[in-house]
Each structure stands twice: as C-alpha cells, then as structure tokens.
C-alpha cells in the first residue's frame, strides 16, 4: 500500500427491518421500504462501484448489509414484489412521457426517469433478482469489504443483563452473513453503534475483529486515546474500535450545513404521487389507494420556502463535483495537520447510513463516485483504506477501555428507551429469559416437531428485539405498524410456547407462522443457551 499522510475509511451502513407479509389481500406499504432502497440506493451504489472500477479507480469502501436486509434481498417473494413495483413505475413513467409533452423540460425529466427505471430492471434481472450477487465481485477484488450486524439490529447495551440475547444476536448475525455472502465477516456494525463495556468478550468469541463507535465513545475512553478518533483503539482480545470523525460526518449529515441541503439538489418531498390528480395516479398506487411516493420527482430544493423550481440535473452534477472536491480538500488539510502533530498517518472514519445516498440524497451515489475519482486522480495525501488495513499501516495502536455509547441523539440510549417505547422491554426481557430456560430444558430433545416450535420461538424473539420498533415509536412515524409488530411477535412467541406446555402442537398454525416469518433458516435452539 502506498504511504499517505492520511487514510479515509468510508463506511456505509445498509439496514432495513424484516418486513415481509405474503398472503394478505392488501399489500403492506412498509414493504416499499425495501423497494425504494433497492431502486434508489442499492442499485445506484452498484452503478457507482461499477463506474469506479471501469475508470481504474482503486476505491475502498466498507459496507454493512444487516442480516435482515440480506435475507430480504435473496427472498423470492420480495424479489417478485420489487419486480412488480418497478414494472408499475415503468408504466407510470411511460404515461408521464406522454403527459408532459406540453413542457420540454418536464418531458426531458420524465424520459430520464423512464430510462433510469428500465436500466434498473435490466440490472435486477441480470442477477435473477438477487442483487447481493452484484456486490460480490467488488468484495472479491478487495474494493469492497462487507460486514454484518447483530441479527435483527438489536440495541445490545440494553441487554447486557441477559447474555443469551447478546449471544443469539451475534451468532445469527454471523451465520446469516456466511449463508448469503459465502464467507465469515471480519467486522461488525453494532446496531446504532451501541457499545457497552465487555461487549468485546462476546465479539471475540464470535470472531469479530473490529467495530465502529461514535466520537465520544473513543474520546471518553481510559486512558484518554493519544490520537483521538484518528487511530483505531484496541479494546481487548485484539478487537479494534474505530471512532467517527465529527467533521466529515457534519459536512454530510448536518441539516443546516450539510451538502444534501444545497438548493440545486433534487427535492425529496415533492413527488407526483402526491402532486398529480388522484384519478390519474390512483392506478399506480397500492391496493388501499393511499397516496405514496413514486420516486418521480420534478423539483429541486430551490430554497427554504414551499416554492420549488424544476430540477436541473446538470446543476446538481455541478454541485456534486464541488462538494466532493470540498470534502476531499478538508480531509487533506486535516491529514496534513495531524501528520505534523502525531508523526503518523491519520485514519479518518466517515460512517453513514447507506440509504442517505440515493434515497434521501438523490445525488449521493454520484458524490461517492466523484469523491473517489478525485482522491485517486487529483492528489496523493489521502488514500482510501479498509479497517484491518488501518491497523497495519500505523506504528502504534493504543489499548483503551470504553464506556457505553451510541451514535443516537444525545449519544447514549435515549432514543430507544423513553416514554414512547419503554413498555416493550418488559416483554423482551421476560420472553428472552423464557427462551433461555426452554433452550436448557429441551437441549437433549430429539423430536423434530418440538425443535421446529423452539426455532420459530427464537425467530419471533429476535424479530421482537429489533431496535427499529423503538426508534419508530420515538420518531412518531408509522407508530401503529411498530406497535403491531411488537405485539405480533410477543403473541406468536406465547402461542408457540403454549404448544409445548400444555400442548398440543398445532402443525398447521406452526407452518403458517414459519412461512410468514421465515427469517434465519439456520437458527439453532442452542443459540439461546
């Protein structure tokens, strides 16, 4: 590896909760979370990686695919749902190319959307709907490092009193990764970057060598890290923690100063699903007829008022180039300064939710492409790097003990434990203790039907532990769905438990539950010991 004064560790965290509801007369709007992410983030990121590779750019990006997301991406039912979703959008875009002939610019935009959707479908079908296959070549070439997360994105600091939760989340996270990606993950994205002391003991036992935390997780460590967040720290057992660089995060994330707020970028909140006449758009809505985003958006941010002008793609690309250059310029200045002070290269960790790039910030994938092209062709001060490479290019890595932290609002656990959602944890802990006891009680069981009941109880318990339900309750969006999912998994766990005692096992009901919540096919009862 060429020596540099600094290294950029660029991290994308791709996650969605397990949302799969086959067999219902009405489709679930929440299933569109996956459809939108595939269309607007995952396939656009694939295009970015492909373009970089074709341009000869030696890019390096670390990307997590959570187990629930990975399982949804390879699920035939959800693949068919996306195929139908995209076919519907292509039909709508064709209608739009006819409707907008009265305005040359609108017609130009509608034709761009049509081409975009058709190209997306072509890419999707090139891998028979399994888009995980799109990323494996970049993984094998060393441009992309893919990592996992706890099984259902459970917020682990809340469960340190019940070790079986930690173990089952980590075991199923690792096992699912191997099933889908064909190898063991080197690192893990801790859900919400949630760390608590001694978590490294569990990580080491499962073979994880690194994870990521927010800035204060490292800076509040003991002893105080000599290089701050600009070098990984060893936290025990040869497990490394990487702390987030505040400034590189702020430049993208900040609602006030962040790049995505530039007035030239596409406006997320103006969509023809809400703007056009209902009778015109109705045939392209879900079966319940509720207006939803279609992904066809004709306006740019323009300003802070409700007045919006038409989107100008060339202006947006000009902004992308400027922002990518500014981002790199600031990383170069930081690296030069830190190299002078610390006498060793700085490791600059820039982690983001993957869905920011493309879904929320339409031009985000192009930003990544421009950034890595500029890093490759325009300078040699800052180079991209992968996590374990970072531990090898530094002459010194300090051992530090950390305290609990997260990257959520206020930096700890407030988002996932407050007056809107605290009621769920009584269920989670009670059912987890039940599962732990049952795993012991039946650890010598040889009856395959009993084993199926216990495995499905484990699946319902893991799904119940997802941090997404508490987060949704806190933010106040789709709260009914989050409450319903919490209650459904709790009630199904109790129903399955009743099949064991007093019995009998109702195989038809068991099969129906297995068919709907078919997550973690490799789950083991002993995961909960």
CSV table of N, CA, C and O in Angstrom, one decimal, residues 410-479:
chain,number,residue,atom,x,y,z
A,410,UNK,N,-28.2,12.5,21.5
A,410,UNK,CA,-27.6,12.6,22.9
A,410,UNK,C,-26.5,11.6,23.1
A,410,UNK,O,-26.0,11.6,24.2
A,411,UNK,N,-26.3,10.7,22.2
A,411,UNK,CA,-25.1,9.9,22.3
A,411,UNK,C,-25.2,8.6,23.1
A,411,UNK,O,-24.2,7.9,23.2
A,412,UNK,N,-26.3,8.3,23.7
A,412,UNK,CA,-26.4,7.1,24.6
A,412,UNK,C,-27.7,6.3,24.2
A,412,UNK,O,-27.8,6.0,23.0
A,413,UNK,N,-28.6,6.1,25.1
A,413,UNK,CA,-29.7,5.2,24.7
A,413,UNK,C,-31.1,5.9,24.7
A,413,UNK,O,-32.1,5.2,24.7
A,414,UNK,N,-31.1,7.2,24.8
A,414,UNK,CA,-32.4,7.9,25.0
A,414,UNK,C,-33.4,7.6,23.9
A,414,UNK,O,-34.6,7.5,24.1
A,415,UNK,N,-32.9,7.5,22.7
A,415,UNK,CA,-33.8,7.3,21.5
A,415,UNK,C,-34.6,6.0,21.7
A,415,UNK,O,-35.8,5.9,21.4
A,416,UNK,N,-33.9,4.9,22.2
A,416,UNK,CA,-34.5,3.6,22.2
A,416,UNK,C,-35.1,3.2,23.6
A,416,UNK,O,-35.6,2.1,23.8
A,417,UNK,N,-35.1,4.2,24.5
A,417,UNK,CA,-35.7,3.9,25.8
A,417,UNK,C,-36.2,5.3,26.4
A,417,UNK,O,-35.4,6.1,26.9
A,418,UNK,N,-37.5,5.5,26.2
A,418,UNK,CA,-38.1,6.7,26.7
A,418,UNK,C,-39.6,6.5,26.9
A,418,UNK,O,-40.1,5.3,26.7
A,419,UNK,N,-40.3,7.5,27.2
A,419,UNK,CA,-41.8,7.3,27.5
A,419,UNK,C,-42.6,6.8,26.3
A,419,UNK,O,-43.7,6.3,26.6
A,420,UNK,N,-42.1,6.9,25.1
A,420,UNK,CA,-42.9,6.4,24.0
A,420,UNK,C,-42.7,4.9,23.7
A,420,UNK,O,-43.5,4.3,23.1
A,421,UNK,N,-41.6,4.3,24.3
A,421,UNK,CA,-41.3,2.9,23.9
A,421,UNK,C,-40.9,2.0,25.0
A,421,UNK,O,-40.5,0.9,24.8
A,422,UNK,N,-40.8,2.6,26.3
A,422,UNK,CA,-40.2,1.8,27.4
A,422,UNK,C,-41.0,0.5,27.7
A,422,UNK,O,-40.4,-0.5,28.2
A,423,UNK,N,-42.3,0.5,27.3
A,423,UNK,CA,-43.1,-0.7,27.6
A,423,UNK,C,-42.7,-2.0,26.9
A,423,UNK,O,-43.0,-3.1,27.3
A,424,UNK,N,-41.9,-1.8,25.8
A,424,UNK,CA,-41.6,-3.0,25.1
A,424,UNK,C,-40.5,-3.9,25.8
A,424,UNK,O,-40.4,-5.1,25.5
A,425,UNK,N,-39.7,-3.3,26.6
A,425,UNK,CA,-38.6,-4.0,27.2
A,425,UNK,C,-39.0,-5.0,28.3
A,425,UNK,O,-38.3,-6.0,28.5
A,426,UNK,N,-40.1,-4.8,28.9
A,426,UNK,CA,-40.6,-5.9,29.8
A,426,UNK,C,-40.9,-7.1,29.0
A,426,UNK,O,-40.6,-8.2,29.5
A,427,UNK,N,-41.5,-7.0,27.9
A,427,UNK,CA,-41.8,-8.2,27.0
A,427,UNK,C,-40.5,-8.8,26.6
A,427,UNK,O,-40.4,-10.1,26.6
A,428,UNK,N,-39.6,-8.0,26.1
A,428,UNK,CA,-38.3,-8.6,25.5
A,428,UNK,C,-37.6,-9.4,26.6
A,428,UNK,O,-37.1,-10.5,26.3
A,429,UNK,N,-37.4,-8.8,27.8
A,429,UNK,CA,-36.6,-9.5,28.8
A,429,UNK,C,-37.3,-10.7,29.3
A,429,UNK,O,-36.7,-11.8,29.5
A,430,UNK,N,-38.6,-10.6,29.5
A,430,UNK,CA,-39.4,-11.8,30.0
A,430,UNK,C,-39.3,-12.9,29.0
A,430,UNK,O,-39.1,-14.1,29.4
A,431,UNK,N,-39.6,-12.6,27.8
A,431,UNK,CA,-39.5,-13.7,26.8
A,431,UNK,C,-38.1,-14.2,26.5
A,431,UNK,O,-38.0,-15.4,26.3
A,432,UNK,N,-37.1,-13.4,26.6
A,432,UNK,CA,-35.7,-13.8,26.5
A,432,UNK,C,-35.4,-14.8,27.6
A,432,UNK,O,-34.7,-15.8,27.3
A,433,UNK,N,-35.8,-14.5,28.8
A,433,UNK,CA,-35.5,-15.4,29.9
A,433,UNK,C,-36.2,-16.7,29.7
A,433,UNK,O,-35.7,-17.8,30.0
A,434,UNK,N,-37.5,-16.6,29.3
A,434,UNK,CA,-38.2,-17.9,28.9
A,434,UNK,C,-37.5,-18.7,27.9
A,434,UNK,O,-37.4,-19.9,28.1
A,435,UNK,N,-37.0,-18.1,26.9
A,435,UNK,CA,-36.4,-18.8,25.8
A,435,UNK,C,-35.1,-19.5,26.3
A,435,UNK,O,-34.7,-20.6,25.9
A,436,UNK,N,-34.4,-18.7,27.1
A,436,UNK,CA,-33.1,-19.3,27.7
A,436,UNK,C,-33.4,-20.5,28.5
A,436,UNK,O,-32.7,-21.6,28.4
A,437,UNK,N,-34.5,-20.5,29.3
A,437,UNK,CA,-34.8,-21.6,30.2
A,437,UNK,C,-35.3,-22.8,29.3
A,437,UNK,O,-34.9,-24.0,29.5
A,438,UNK,N,-36.1,-22.5,28.2
A,438,UNK,CA,-36.6,-23.6,27.4
A,438,UNK,C,-35.4,-24.2,26.6
A,438,UNK,O,-35.4,-25.4,26.3
A,439,UNK,N,-34.5,-23.4,26.2
A,439,UNK,CA,-33.3,-24.0,25.5
A,439,UNK,C,-32.6,-25.0,26.4
A,439,UNK,O,-32.1,-26.0,25.9
A,440,UNK,N,-32.5,-24.7,27.7
A,440,UNK,CA,-31.9,-25.6,28.6
A,440,UNK,C,-32.8,-26.9,28.8
A,440,UNK,O,-32.3,-28.0,28.8
A,441,UNK,N,-34.1,-26.6,28.9
A,441,UNK,CA,-35.0,-27.7,29.2
A,441,UNK,C,-35.0,-28.7,28.1
A,441,UNK,O,-35.1,-29.9,28.3
A,442,UNK,N,-34.9,-28.2,26.8
A,442,UNK,CA,-35.0,-29.1,25.6
A,442,UNK,C,-33.7,-29.3,24.9
A,442,UNK,O,-33.7,-29.7,23.8
A,443,UNK,N,-32.6,-29.1,25.6
A,443,UNK,CA,-31.3,-29.2,24.9
A,443,UNK,C,-31.0,-30.6,24.4
A,443,UNK,O,-30.2,-30.8,23.5
A,444,UNK,N,-31.6,-31.6,25.0
A,444,UNK,CA,-31.4,-33.0,24.6
A,444,UNK,C,-32.6,-33.5,23.8
A,444,UNK,O,-32.7,-34.7,23.4
A,445,UNK,N,-33.5,-32.6,23.4
A,445,UNK,CA,-34.7,-33.0,22.6
A,445,UNK,C,-34.3,-33.6,21.2
A,445,UNK,O,-33.4,-33.1,20.6
A,446,UNK,N,-35.0,-34.6,20.8
A,446,UNK,CA,-34.8,-35.2,19.5
A,446,UNK,C,-36.0,-35.2,18.7
A,446,UNK,O,-36.0,-35.7,17.5
A,447,UNK,N,-37.1,-34.6,19.2
A,447,UNK,CA,-38.3,-34.6,18.4
A,447,UNK,C,-38.3,-33.4,17.4
A,447,UNK,O,-38.2,-32.3,17.8
A,448,UNK,N,-38.3,-33.7,16.1
A,448,UNK,CA,-38.1,-32.6,15.2
A,448,UNK,C,-39.3,-31.6,15.2
A,448,UNK,O,-39.0,-30.4,14.9
A,449,UNK,N,-40.5,-32.0,15.6
A,449,UNK,CA,-41.6,-31.0,15.7
A,449,UNK,C,-41.4,-30.1,16.8
A,449,UNK,O,-41.6,-28.9,16.7
A,450,UNK,N,-41.0,-30.6,18.0
A,450,UNK,CA,-40.7,-29.7,19.1
A,450,UNK,C,-39.5,-28.7,18.7
A,450,UNK,O,-39.6,-27.5,19.1
A,451,UNK,N,-38.6,-29.2,18.0
A,451,UNK,CA,-37.4,-28.4,17.6
A,451,UNK,C,-37.9,-27.3,16.7
A,451,UNK,O,-37.4,-26.1,16.8
A,452,UNK,N,-38.8,-27.6,15.8
A,452,UNK,CA,-39.4,-26.5,14.9
A,452,UNK,C,-40.1,-25.4,15.7
A,452,UNK,O,-39.9,-24.2,15.4
A,453,UNK,N,-40.8,-25.8,16.7
A,453,UNK,CA,-41.5,-24.8,17.6
A,453,UNK,C,-40.5,-24.0,18.3
A,453,UNK,O,-40.6,-22.7,18.3
A,454,UNK,N,-39.5,-24.6,18.8
A,454,UNK,CA,-38.4,-23.8,19.6
A,454,UNK,C,-37.7,-22.9,18.6
A,454,UNK,O,-37.4,-21.7,19.0
A,455,UNK,N,-37.4,-23.3,17.4
A,455,UNK,CA,-36.7,-22.4,16.5
A,455,UNK,C,-37.5,-21.2,16.1
A,455,UNK,O,-37.0,-20.1,16.0
A,456,UNK,N,-38.8,-21.5,15.9
A,456,UNK,CA,-39.7,-20.4,15.5
A,456,UNK,C,-39.9,-19.4,16.6
A,456,UNK,O,-40.0,-18.2,16.4
A,457,UNK,N,-39.9,-19.9,17.9
A,457,UNK,CA,-39.9,-19.0,19.0
A,457,UNK,C,-38.7,-18.2,19.0
A,457,UNK,O,-38.7,-16.9,19.3
A,458,UNK,N,-37.5,-18.7,18.7
A,458,UNK,CA,-36.3,-18.0,18.6
A,458,UNK,C,-36.4,-16.9,17.6
A,458,UNK,O,-35.9,-15.7,17.8
A,459,UNK,N,-37.0,-17.2,16.4
A,459,UNK,CA,-37.1,-16.2,15.3
A,459,UNK,C,-38.0,-15.1,15.8
A,459,UNK,O,-37.7,-13.9,15.6
A,460,UNK,N,-39.1,-15.4,16.4
A,460,UNK,CA,-40.0,-14.3,16.9
A,460,UNK,C,-39.4,-13.5,17.9
A,460,UNK,O,-39.5,-12.2,18.0
A,461,UNK,N,-38.6,-14.1,18.8
A,461,UNK,CA,-37.9,-13.3,19.8
A,461,UNK,C,-36.8,-12.4,19.2
A,461,UNK,O,-36.7,-11.2,19.6
A,462,UNK,N,-36.1,-12.8,18.3
A,462,UNK,CA,-35.1,-12.0,17.6
A,462,UNK,C,-35.8,-10.8,16.9
A,462,UNK,O,-35.3,-9.7,17.0
A,463,UNK,N,-36.9,-11.1,16.2
A,463,UNK,CA,-37.6,-10.0,15.5
A,463,UNK,C,-38.2,-9.0,16.5
A,463,UNK,O,-38.2,-7.8,16.2
A,464,UNK,N,-38.6,-9.5,17.6
A,464,UNK,CA,-39.1,-8.6,18.7
A,464,UNK,C,-38.0,-7.6,19.1
A,464,UNK,O,-38.3,-6.5,19.5
A,465,UNK,N,-36.7,-8.1,19.2
A,465,UNK,CA,-35.6,-7.3,19.7
A,465,UNK,C,-35.1,-6.2,18.8
A,465,UNK,O,-34.3,-5.4,19.2
A,466,UNK,N,-35.7,-6.1,17.6
A,466,UNK,CA,-35.2,-5.1,16.6
A,466,UNK,C,-35.3,-3.7,17.2
A,466,UNK,O,-36.3,-3.3,17.8
A,467,UNK,N,-34.2,-2.9,17.0
A,467,UNK,CA,-34.2,-1.6,17.5
A,467,UNK,C,-35.1,-0.7,16.7
A,467,UNK,O,-35.5,0.4,17.2
A,468,UNK,N,-35.5,-1.1,15.5
A,468,UNK,CA,-36.4,-0.3,14.7
A,468,UNK,C,-37.7,0.0,15.3
A,468,UNK,O,-38.2,1.1,15.1
A,469,UNK,N,-38.3,-0.9,16.0
A,469,UNK,CA,-39.7,-0.7,16.5
A,469,UNK,C,-39.6,0.5,17.6
A,469,UNK,O,-40.5,1.4,17.6
A,470,UNK,N,-38.6,0.4,18.5
A,470,UNK,CA,-38.5,1.5,19.4
A,470,UNK,C,-38.2,2.8,18.8
A,470,UNK,O,-38.7,3.9,19.2
A,471,UNK,N,-37.3,2.8,17.7
A,471,UNK,CA,-37.0,4.0,17.0
A,471,UNK,C,-38.2,4.6,16.4
A,471,UNK,O,-38.4,5.9,16.4
A,472,UNK,N,-39.0,3.8,15.7
A,472,UNK,CA,-40.2,4.3,15.0
A,472,UNK,C,-41.2,4.9,16.0
A,472,UNK,O,-41.8,6.0,15.8
A,473,UNK,N,-41.3,4.3,17.2
A,473,UNK,CA,-42.2,4.9,18.2
A,473,UNK,C,-41.7,6.2,18.7
A,473,UNK,O,-42.5,7.1,19.0
A,474,UNK,N,-40.4,6.4,18.8
A,474,UNK,CA,-39.8,7.6,19.3
A,474,UNK,C,-40.0,8.7,18.2
A,474,UNK,O,-40.4,9.9,18.5
A,475,UNK,N,-39.8,8.4,16.9
A,475,UNK,CA,-39.9,9.4,15.9
A,475,UNK,C,-41.3,9.8,15.5
A,475,UNK,O,-41.6,10.8,14.9
A,476,UNK,N,-42.3,8.9,15.9
A,476,UNK,CA,-43.7,9.2,15.6
A,476,UNK,C,-44.1,8.9,14.2
A,476,UNK,O,-45.2,9.4,13.8
A,477,UNK,N,-43.4,8.2,13.4
A,477,UNK,CA,-43.8,7.8,12.1
A,477,UNK,C,-44.1,6.3,12.0
A,477,UNK,O,-43.3,5.5,12.5
A,478,UNK,N,-45.2,6.0,11.4
A,478,UNK,CA,-45.6,4.6,11.3
A,478,UNK,C,-45.7,3.9,12.6
A,478,UNK,O,-45.4,2.7,12.8
A,479,UNK,N,-46.1,4.6,13.7
A,479,UNK,CA,-46.1,4.1,15.0
A,479,UNK,C,-47.0,2.8,15.1
A,479,UNK,O,-46.7,1.9,15.8
